């Protein structure tokens, strides 16, 4: 009798836990859908008034006149992200190779907490550092050296600050990926007479190619959405920048700078929500593309 | 018995990882064109000994050695020559197959390219030759450019053998090469060793006594980093000198 009771209790517990888990999983799945839906519903107004191509590709941004062209913001975001990632990529790749295959284990042990600290620094501090160091460096040295004039606050400054912020993030993932390459595989290559670099080039990099794509894909999503630090150094001037040493105005900065203000202007609120939706869509698409690439590459190996 | 020439001679070899001594005063002469089996329970230093011979042990930080390993009159433990060239004299076959992340063709061509042989025209016949030598050609001739990872485990191991043979080694180092394989693939590999010993010196690490009995010419029994006994295969199994060897052969300890 007592045993029967025990079994009934156990069954009940099983069911309860099962439903609890299902609820939590549902929440996790529903949340992004819910966010997308609310962004979509808010930007519905502007989508009804202005056609999508015009919203995306027009460069005219005159909220008071009811003209909302997002091209300046989109192009600024793309440039900042591109510069950030292309400066980060070689640094991270080479340091990750060095730390996993050339440096001593002690060096890696010493570096790992430093990388973690870098990753933990609040982005506003990177922004302040950018204003103090990068902005003058770009304005006074880098731009004149390359024959441009620049106020310092520019796409380039945003990209450089962003690249520094991405380093710990991407580097950590790359180190993890390189460490998972089995030792047997390295031994096999070396025993065939390959040098260390040949082994890294032909075996390690090839074996971790899918992982590298995902690391950079994650970096890309993060770079595209990074707000505060970029906002502080990028200049925030509306307009398609003539060159990379001119100020720009990326999408996240647009939202952060303007939301809650000027809401009396018709459709302005809706326009900002559209910017947020755009940001969300781009990041999701980036993620999906890199995921597909990884699956494809892994099936090729 | 015919005259034996010694291919590889290990003399007074000691090896430490940090303070721990892993190999203790090893002396082994490995005869040319024979199969020498290193037998012993797990953790007795067999694999480390093998990795010392092609200096892969260098990569594991903190390894320190003393003594000599003489190959063709050269002490490869203390040589100043590029270690990659020494390694090419020995093909390595490890416990689990290690196909490189590339096509079947490129796996075999990898070592050839490292030796400076380039171009499809030169590579193709050599790749074919070594795949035949490893008894894999018929199974892969139509899909040479498929990723090597699509092969079965047994085929992968034979691919690794072909790849190792392609760099034209003099010695084949095989570290429990059949332990991850099904019995049929394992016997294919074993039979391959019989044929290969006409042209190569083979050193095989195993803990399977029956395998040693089947293919060995000479057996070296190791325990806890020391050589307990080494002898001709018949001598070793029929008339072991040491008590420890007798115990091991009777399964008294593992």
XYZ file of C-alpha atoms in Angstrom:
555
model
C 0.000 0.000 0.000
C 2.725 2.390 0.985
C 4.641 1.404 -2.100
C 1.646 2.151 -4.299
C 1.479 5.597 -2.748
C 5.139 6.153 -3.433
C 4.693 5.298 -7.085
C 1.728 7.629 -7.395
C 3.681 10.470 -5.845
C 6.618 9.798 -8.114
C 4.377 9.855 -11.167
C 2.838 13.133 -10.066
C 6.275 14.656 -9.566
C 7.324 13.465 -13.004
C 4.343 15.145 -14.594
C 4.823 18.365 -12.690
C 8.470 18.639 -13.624
C 7.657 17.739 -17.204
C 5.133 20.517 -17.513
C 7.381 23.013 -15.759
C 10.171 22.259 -18.204
C 7.840 22.563 -21.177
C 6.635 25.933 -19.957
C 10.189 27.229 -19.598
C 11.190 26.007 -23.034
C 8.082 27.604 -24.468
C 9.054 30.915 -22.847
C 12.534 30.771 -24.344
C 11.130 30.067 -27.788
C 8.286 32.563 -27.497
C 10.317 35.508 -26.270
C 12.078 36.428 -29.532
C 8.844 35.865 -31.419
C 7.048 38.135 -28.994
C 9.696 40.853 -29.313
C 9.603 40.668 -33.098
C 5.828 40.802 -33.102
C 5.684 43.893 -30.906
C 8.358 45.656 -32.975
C 6.471 44.765 -36.107
C 3.161 46.007 -34.764
C 4.753 49.308 -33.697
C 6.436 49.874 -37.039
C 3.282 48.922 -38.928
C 2.281 52.576 -39.079
C 5.338 53.723 -40.992
C 5.352 50.661 -43.205
C 1.809 51.611 -44.248
C 2.862 55.138 -45.223
C 6.237 54.638 -46.867
C 7.209 51.726 -49.084
C 9.886 49.358 -47.829
C 12.459 50.081 -50.570
C 12.116 53.783 -49.928
C 12.541 53.304 -46.196
C 15.669 51.220 -46.757
C 17.353 53.037 -49.607
C 16.319 56.676 -49.419
C 18.944 58.991 -47.927
C 16.488 61.731 -47.008
C 15.956 61.918 -43.268
C 13.519 64.717 -42.442
C 11.240 63.535 -39.673
C 9.414 66.873 -39.480
C 8.451 66.588 -43.129
C 7.475 62.961 -42.633
C 10.400 61.680 -44.730
C 12.256 58.734 -43.275
C 15.112 57.277 -45.324
C 17.273 54.858 -43.374
C 20.120 54.469 -45.856
C 22.573 56.751 -43.949
C 22.068 54.685 -40.799
C 22.271 51.350 -42.569
C 25.446 52.250 -44.425
C 27.043 53.623 -41.231
C 26.216 50.416 -39.394
C 27.622 48.277 -42.178
C 30.857 50.242 -42.361
C 31.439 50.323 -38.615
C 30.785 46.585 -38.396
C 32.995 45.844 -41.375
C 35.925 47.864 -40.027
C 35.502 46.436 -36.544
C 35.475 42.858 -37.701
C 38.231 43.157 -40.274
C 40.567 44.729 -37.721
C 39.674 42.113 -35.107
C 39.858 39.038 -37.304
C 43.608 38.845 -37.984
C 44.530 39.857 -34.422
C 42.299 37.201 -32.892
C 43.232 34.497 -35.349
C 46.966 34.928 -34.908
C 46.838 35.360 -31.131
C 44.600 32.324 -30.777
C 47.050 30.248 -32.833
C 49.952 31.537 -30.793
C 48.298 30.963 -27.438
C 47.167 27.427 -28.257
C 50.126 26.129 -30.273
C 53.214 28.247 -29.711
C 52.998 29.826 -26.276
C 53.585 27.851 -23.107
C 50.683 26.550 -21.096
C 51.615 29.043 -18.405
C 51.207 31.938 -20.834
C 47.727 30.769 -21.757
C 46.884 30.413 -18.083
C 48.119 33.951 -17.561
C 46.295 35.366 -20.574
C 42.926 33.765 -20.060
C 41.892 35.832 -17.029
C 43.117 38.957 -18.830
C 40.921 38.148 -21.804
C 38.002 37.533 -19.458
C 38.589 40.893 -17.777
C 38.667 42.620 -21.152
C 35.395 40.930 -22.017
C 33.871 42.120 -18.763
C 34.709 45.811 -19.089
C 31.459 47.797 -19.512
C 31.134 49.162 -23.005
C 30.771 52.741 -21.764
C 34.375 52.538 -20.578
C 35.525 51.513 -24.039
C 33.557 54.530 -25.254
C 35.324 56.922 -22.870
C 38.677 55.430 -23.800
C 37.719 55.880 -27.441
C 36.996 59.570 -26.909
C 40.244 60.084 -24.998
C 42.570 58.111 -27.257
C 41.113 56.877 -30.521
C 39.174 59.977 -31.565
C 42.185 62.341 -31.339
C 44.442 59.701 -32.851
C 42.161 59.356 -35.845
C 41.615 63.125 -36.194
C 45.213 64.246 -35.718
C 47.273 61.380 -37.088
C 45.573 58.566 -38.937
C 43.326 60.623 -41.231
C 45.965 63.273 -42.209
C 48.468 60.499 -42.789
C 46.156 58.969 -45.361
C 45.322 62.377 -46.832
C 41.881 62.913 -45.339
C 40.435 65.540 -43.089
C 38.564 64.276 -40.107
C 36.938 65.676 -36.976
C 38.063 62.525 -35.207
C 34.552 61.458 -34.351
C 34.066 59.192 -37.320
C 33.154 55.819 -38.753
C 36.829 54.870 -38.450
C 36.952 55.719 -34.739
C 33.768 53.696 -34.194
C 35.217 50.752 -36.090
C 38.484 50.819 -34.147
C 36.779 50.992 -30.748
C 34.463 48.214 -31.828
C 37.356 46.035 -32.965
C 38.991 46.370 -29.556
C 35.742 45.385 -27.862
C 35.360 42.357 -30.105
C 38.845 40.995 -29.439
C 38.186 39.233 -26.123
C 34.862 37.916 -27.341
C 36.126 36.401 -30.590
C 39.503 35.377 -29.148
C 37.900 33.311 -26.406
C 35.772 31.383 -28.871
C 38.702 30.793 -31.221
C 40.930 29.466 -28.424
C 38.178 27.051 -27.416
C 37.818 25.893 -31.012
C 41.529 25.361 -31.590
C 41.848 23.420 -28.371
C 39.254 20.910 -29.490
C 41.367 19.752 -32.453
C 42.525 16.301 -31.377
C 46.155 15.780 -30.580
C 46.231 12.594 -32.651
C 45.529 14.614 -35.744
C 48.465 16.943 -35.100
C 50.692 13.937 -34.415
C 49.599 12.375 -37.704
C 50.498 15.466 -39.679
C 53.820 15.959 -37.870
C 54.803 12.327 -38.296
C 54.355 12.732 -42.040
C 57.081 15.350 -41.886
C 55.023 18.512 -41.741
C 56.408 21.483 -39.859
C 54.397 23.079 -37.100
C 53.125 25.863 -39.320
C 52.245 23.464 -42.126
C 50.297 21.399 -39.634
C 48.432 24.440 -38.385
C 47.703 25.673 -41.889
C 46.563 22.391 -43.401
C 45.077 20.592 -40.434
C 44.128 22.935 -37.585
C 42.715 25.780 -39.654
C 40.934 23.410 -41.989
C 39.503 21.333 -39.191
C 38.291 24.413 -37.326
C 37.081 26.330 -40.355
C 33.407 25.886 -39.523
C 34.073 26.963 -35.951
C 35.978 30.018 -37.145
C 33.035 31.040 -39.316
C 30.735 30.752 -36.333
C 33.109 32.770 -34.138
C 33.217 35.573 -36.673
C 29.486 35.266 -37.278
C 28.795 35.753 -33.582
C 31.261 38.650 -33.550
C 29.451 40.181 -36.486
C 26.062 40.035 -34.784
C 27.531 41.533 -31.684
C 29.308 44.278 -33.601
C 26.190 45.201 -35.508
C 24.209 45.701 -32.334
C 26.867 47.349 -30.175
C 25.446 50.684 -29.079
C 27.028 52.839 -26.410
C 30.733 52.688 -27.178
C 30.170 53.238 -30.867
C 27.655 56.003 -30.267
C 30.187 57.903 -28.161
C 32.865 58.107 -30.863
C 31.085 57.864 -34.175
C 29.884 61.463 -34.424
C 26.163 60.898 -34.919
C 25.643 63.102 -37.943
C 22.850 62.088 -40.287
C 24.018 61.680 -43.847
C 25.789 59.184 -46.026
C 29.470 59.643 -45.069
C 31.754 60.597 -47.947
C 34.598 58.587 -46.552
C 35.406 56.531 -43.486
C 36.911 59.501 -41.676
C 33.599 61.335 -41.661
C 31.037 60.998 -38.877
C 28.347 58.387 -39.265
C 25.190 57.384 -37.447
C 24.652 53.658 -36.971
C 21.212 52.196 -36.307
C 21.642 51.359 -32.603
C 22.873 54.896 -31.947
C 19.822 56.320 -33.707
C 17.511 54.388 -31.439
C 19.426 55.067 -28.244
C 19.820 58.790 -28.917
C 16.269 59.518 -29.927
C 13.893 57.157 -28.252
C 11.724 59.028 -25.764
C 12.366 62.369 -27.380
C 10.554 64.177 -30.147
C 7.730 61.710 -29.855
C 5.313 64.496 -30.799
C 6.506 64.198 -34.389
C 4.098 61.899 -36.210
C 5.508 58.486 -37.093
C 8.856 59.224 -35.390
C 8.140 56.629 -32.743
C 7.175 54.160 -35.410
C 10.328 54.970 -37.413
C 12.549 54.166 -34.437
C 10.717 50.890 -33.937
C 11.320 50.130 -37.566
C 15.040 50.761 -36.999
C 14.935 48.299 -34.111
C 13.127 45.758 -36.237
C 15.714 46.198 -38.969
C 18.520 45.625 -36.476
C 16.843 42.513 -35.194
C 16.237 41.109 -38.669
C 19.818 41.736 -39.758
C 21.268 40.039 -36.678
C 18.944 37.060 -37.059
C 19.825 36.759 -40.742
C 23.569 36.931 -39.949
C 23.107 34.197 -37.410
C 21.132 32.016 -39.749
C 23.632 32.400 -42.570
C 26.567 31.483 -40.367
C 24.637 28.526 -38.980
C 23.846 27.257 -42.474
C 27.489 27.720 -43.459
C 28.647 25.700 -40.486
C 26.258 22.860 -41.230
C 27.346 22.860 -44.852
C 31.050 22.898 -44.000
C 30.721 20.155 -41.438
C 28.966 17.939 -43.939
C 31.852 18.529 -46.354
C 34.518 17.336 -43.962
C 67.925 -18.167 -37.996
C 69.239 -15.827 -40.651
C 71.513 -12.951 -39.781
C 69.668 -10.002 -38.356
C 70.637 -6.430 -38.935
C 69.594 -3.925 -36.337
C 67.572 -1.091 -37.816
C 66.917 0.941 -34.727
C 68.788 0.703 -31.483
C 67.508 2.142 -28.228
C 70.278 2.530 -25.691
C 69.939 3.416 -21.997
C 66.852 5.471 -22.663
C 65.274 7.296 -19.717
C 62.372 9.684 -19.872
C 60.856 11.981 -17.282
C 57.725 14.097 -17.311
C 58.542 16.712 -14.724
C 59.722 14.671 -11.750
C 57.976 11.479 -12.728
C 60.100 8.887 -14.456
C 58.127 7.227 -17.226
C 60.770 5.171 -19.009
C 63.560 3.508 -17.079
C 66.778 2.434 -18.764
C 65.316 0.978 -21.936
C 67.599 -1.076 -24.188
C 66.048 -2.582 -27.298
C 67.469 -3.558 -30.675
C 64.852 -3.544 -33.398
C 65.732 -5.901 -36.261
C 65.314 -4.827 -39.873
C 62.422 -6.200 -41.939
C 60.853 -7.875 -38.947
C 57.812 -7.231 -36.832
C 58.801 -6.281 -33.322
C 55.931 -6.223 -30.867
C 55.999 -4.231 -27.669
C 53.653 -5.968 -25.298
C 52.470 -4.789 -21.941
C 49.507 -3.659 -19.882
C 48.014 -0.192 -20.274
C 50.090 2.570 -18.773
C 53.402 0.717 -18.968
C 54.990 3.352 -21.226
C 54.554 1.613 -24.583
C 52.992 4.606 -26.305
C 55.443 7.039 -24.754
C 58.319 4.891 -25.963
C 56.914 4.955 -29.471
C 56.382 8.694 -29.382
C 59.954 9.148 -28.209
C 61.196 7.336 -31.291
C 59.721 9.875 -33.689
C 60.152 12.693 -31.205
C 56.451 13.512 -30.932
C 57.105 13.420 -27.225
C 58.855 16.779 -27.660
C 55.442 18.376 -28.014
C 54.252 17.342 -24.590
C 55.678 20.054 -22.415
C 58.091 19.029 -19.709
C 59.464 15.833 -21.240
C 63.168 15.222 -20.589
C 65.217 12.367 -21.966
C 68.610 10.807 -21.613
C 70.238 8.025 -23.599
C 70.341 7.334 -27.309
C 68.099 6.166 -30.107
C 70.250 5.236 -33.068
C 68.754 5.015 -36.541
C 71.135 4.329 -39.428
C 74.080 5.368 -37.318
C 72.536 8.672 -36.246
C 71.402 9.464 -32.716
C 67.977 10.900 -33.478
C 67.319 11.833 -29.895
C 70.064 14.442 -29.949
C 70.303 15.240 -33.631
C 70.690 18.764 -34.926
C 68.931 17.850 -38.166
C 65.392 19.065 -38.903
C 63.237 16.725 -36.882
C 60.609 16.638 -39.643
C 63.083 14.740 -41.836
C 63.668 12.176 -39.100
C 59.927 11.747 -38.665
C 59.493 11.034 -42.360
C 61.590 7.921 -41.930
C 58.860 6.530 -39.690
C 55.222 6.114 -40.562
C 52.875 6.391 -37.619
C 49.634 4.490 -37.242
C 47.745 5.451 -34.113
C 45.060 3.794 -32.022
C 42.182 5.521 -33.703
C 42.356 6.409 -37.356
C 43.242 10.052 -37.886
C 42.085 11.061 -41.346
C 43.114 14.632 -42.055
C 40.212 16.980 -42.836
C 40.529 16.671 -46.609
C 39.705 14.286 -49.436
C 40.900 10.678 -49.651
C 43.278 11.631 -52.443
C 44.700 14.596 -50.555
C 45.212 12.552 -47.426
C 47.661 10.339 -49.292
C 49.075 13.219 -51.322
C 49.680 15.278 -48.153
C 52.957 13.617 -47.255
C 54.039 13.501 -50.889
C 53.492 17.232 -51.249
C 55.513 17.802 -48.096
C 58.349 15.973 -49.806
C 58.132 18.427 -52.689
C 56.227 16.238 -55.160
C 53.675 18.474 -56.872
C 51.151 18.302 -59.665
C 48.330 15.866 -60.360
C 50.326 13.994 -62.990
C 53.071 13.019 -60.607
C 50.834 12.524 -57.582
C 48.077 10.383 -59.080
C 50.134 7.239 -59.823
C 51.840 7.444 -56.431
C 48.553 7.832 -54.584
C 47.195 4.825 -56.454
C 50.282 2.768 -55.701
C 50.090 3.390 -51.961
C 46.346 2.839 -51.765
C 46.925 -0.524 -53.428
C 49.729 -1.232 -50.999
C 47.339 -0.583 -48.102
C 44.664 -2.769 -49.708
C 42.186 0.087 -50.044
C 42.324 1.008 -53.722
C 39.420 -1.130 -54.928
C 37.094 0.349 -52.343
C 37.867 4.009 -53.017
C 38.959 4.234 -56.667
C 35.641 5.805 -57.678
C 35.469 8.356 -54.910
C 38.974 9.607 -54.376
C 37.737 13.154 -53.926
C 35.170 12.429 -51.241
C 36.016 13.623 -47.733
C 38.067 10.974 -45.934
C 35.724 11.121 -42.959
C 33.023 9.385 -44.983
C 34.999 6.132 -44.986
C 34.323 3.449 -42.399
C 36.670 3.267 -39.440
C 38.480 0.253 -40.870
C 38.901 1.962 -44.223
C 40.107 5.108 -42.498
C 42.797 3.127 -40.721
C 43.968 1.625 -44.008
C 43.922 5.140 -45.487
C 46.204 6.241 -42.658
C 48.474 3.317 -43.492
C 48.559 4.346 -47.163
C 49.260 7.921 -46.133
C 52.108 6.805 -43.907
C 53.595 4.575 -46.614
C 53.439 7.419 -49.112
C 56.259 9.324 -47.439
C 58.390 6.258 -48.063
C 59.354 5.496 -44.482
C 61.788 2.816 -43.425
C 60.019 2.016 -40.199
C 56.316 1.708 -39.437
C 55.322 2.614 -35.914
C 51.906 1.213 -35.076
C 50.329 2.032 -31.743
C 47.546 -0.479 -31.099
C 46.404 0.095 -34.664
C 43.549 -2.391 -34.496
C 42.109 -1.537 -31.093
C 39.284 0.576 -32.521
C 38.540 -1.754 -35.416
C 36.126 -4.608 -35.994
C 37.726 -8.066 -36.289
C 37.619 -8.142 -40.088
C 39.261 -4.737 -40.566
C 41.757 -5.708 -37.881
C 42.762 -8.855 -39.692
C 43.099 -6.915 -42.958
C 45.586 -4.622 -41.230
C 47.417 -7.538 -39.656
C 47.725 -9.331 -42.996
C 49.017 -6.124 -44.477
C 51.818 -6.109 -41.915
C 52.879 -9.566 -43.030
C 53.359 -8.310 -46.569
C 54.856 -4.995 -45.558
C 57.653 -6.421 -43.477
C 59.447 -7.492 -46.647
C 60.178 -3.841 -47.291
C 59.726 -2.167 -43.934
C 60.749 -2.557 -40.343
C 57.623 -2.732 -38.246
C 57.212 -1.838 -34.610
C 53.844 -2.655 -33.142
C 52.539 -1.726 -29.735
C 49.756 -3.879 -28.395
C 48.298 -5.330 -25.241
C 46.659 -8.222 -27.083
C 48.726 -11.361 -26.594
C 47.118 -13.280 -29.422
C 47.957 -10.499 -31.837
C 51.557 -10.552 -30.703
C 51.687 -14.315 -31.151
C 50.182 -14.065 -34.631
C 52.417 -11.479 -36.202
C 55.511 -10.882 -34.078
C 59.032 -11.949 -34.922
C 60.377 -10.476 -31.734
C 58.509 -9.586 -28.557
C 59.463 -6.988 -25.969
C 57.542 -7.163 -22.715
C 57.283 -3.931 -20.768
C 55.934 -3.217 -17.333
C 55.885 0.104 -15.466
C 58.353 1.790 -17.768
C 60.881 -1.033 -17.794
C 61.717 -3.773 -20.244
C 61.124 -7.042 -18.391
C 62.008 -9.452 -21.132
C 62.711 -9.451 -24.845
C 63.061 -12.479 -27.060
C 62.249 -14.191 -30.297
C 58.509 -14.860 -30.488
C 58.683 -18.647 -29.992
C 61.139 -18.301 -27.194
C 59.011 -15.630 -25.569
C 55.749 -17.514 -25.569
C 57.038 -21.057 -25.067
C 59.891 -20.495 -22.726
C 59.674 -17.170 -20.905
C 62.589 -16.517 -18.583
C 61.091 -14.082 -16.151
C 58.443 -14.881 -13.581
C 56.608 -11.648 -14.365
C 56.370 -12.587 -18.037
C 54.983 -15.996 -17.142
C 52.396 -14.383 -14.876
C 51.358 -11.956 -17.576
C 51.067 -14.685 -20.182
C 48.843 -16.655 -17.860
C 46.679 -13.599 -17.235
C 47.693 -13.345 -13.600
C 47.746 -9.558 -13.712
C 46.614 -6.910 -16.100
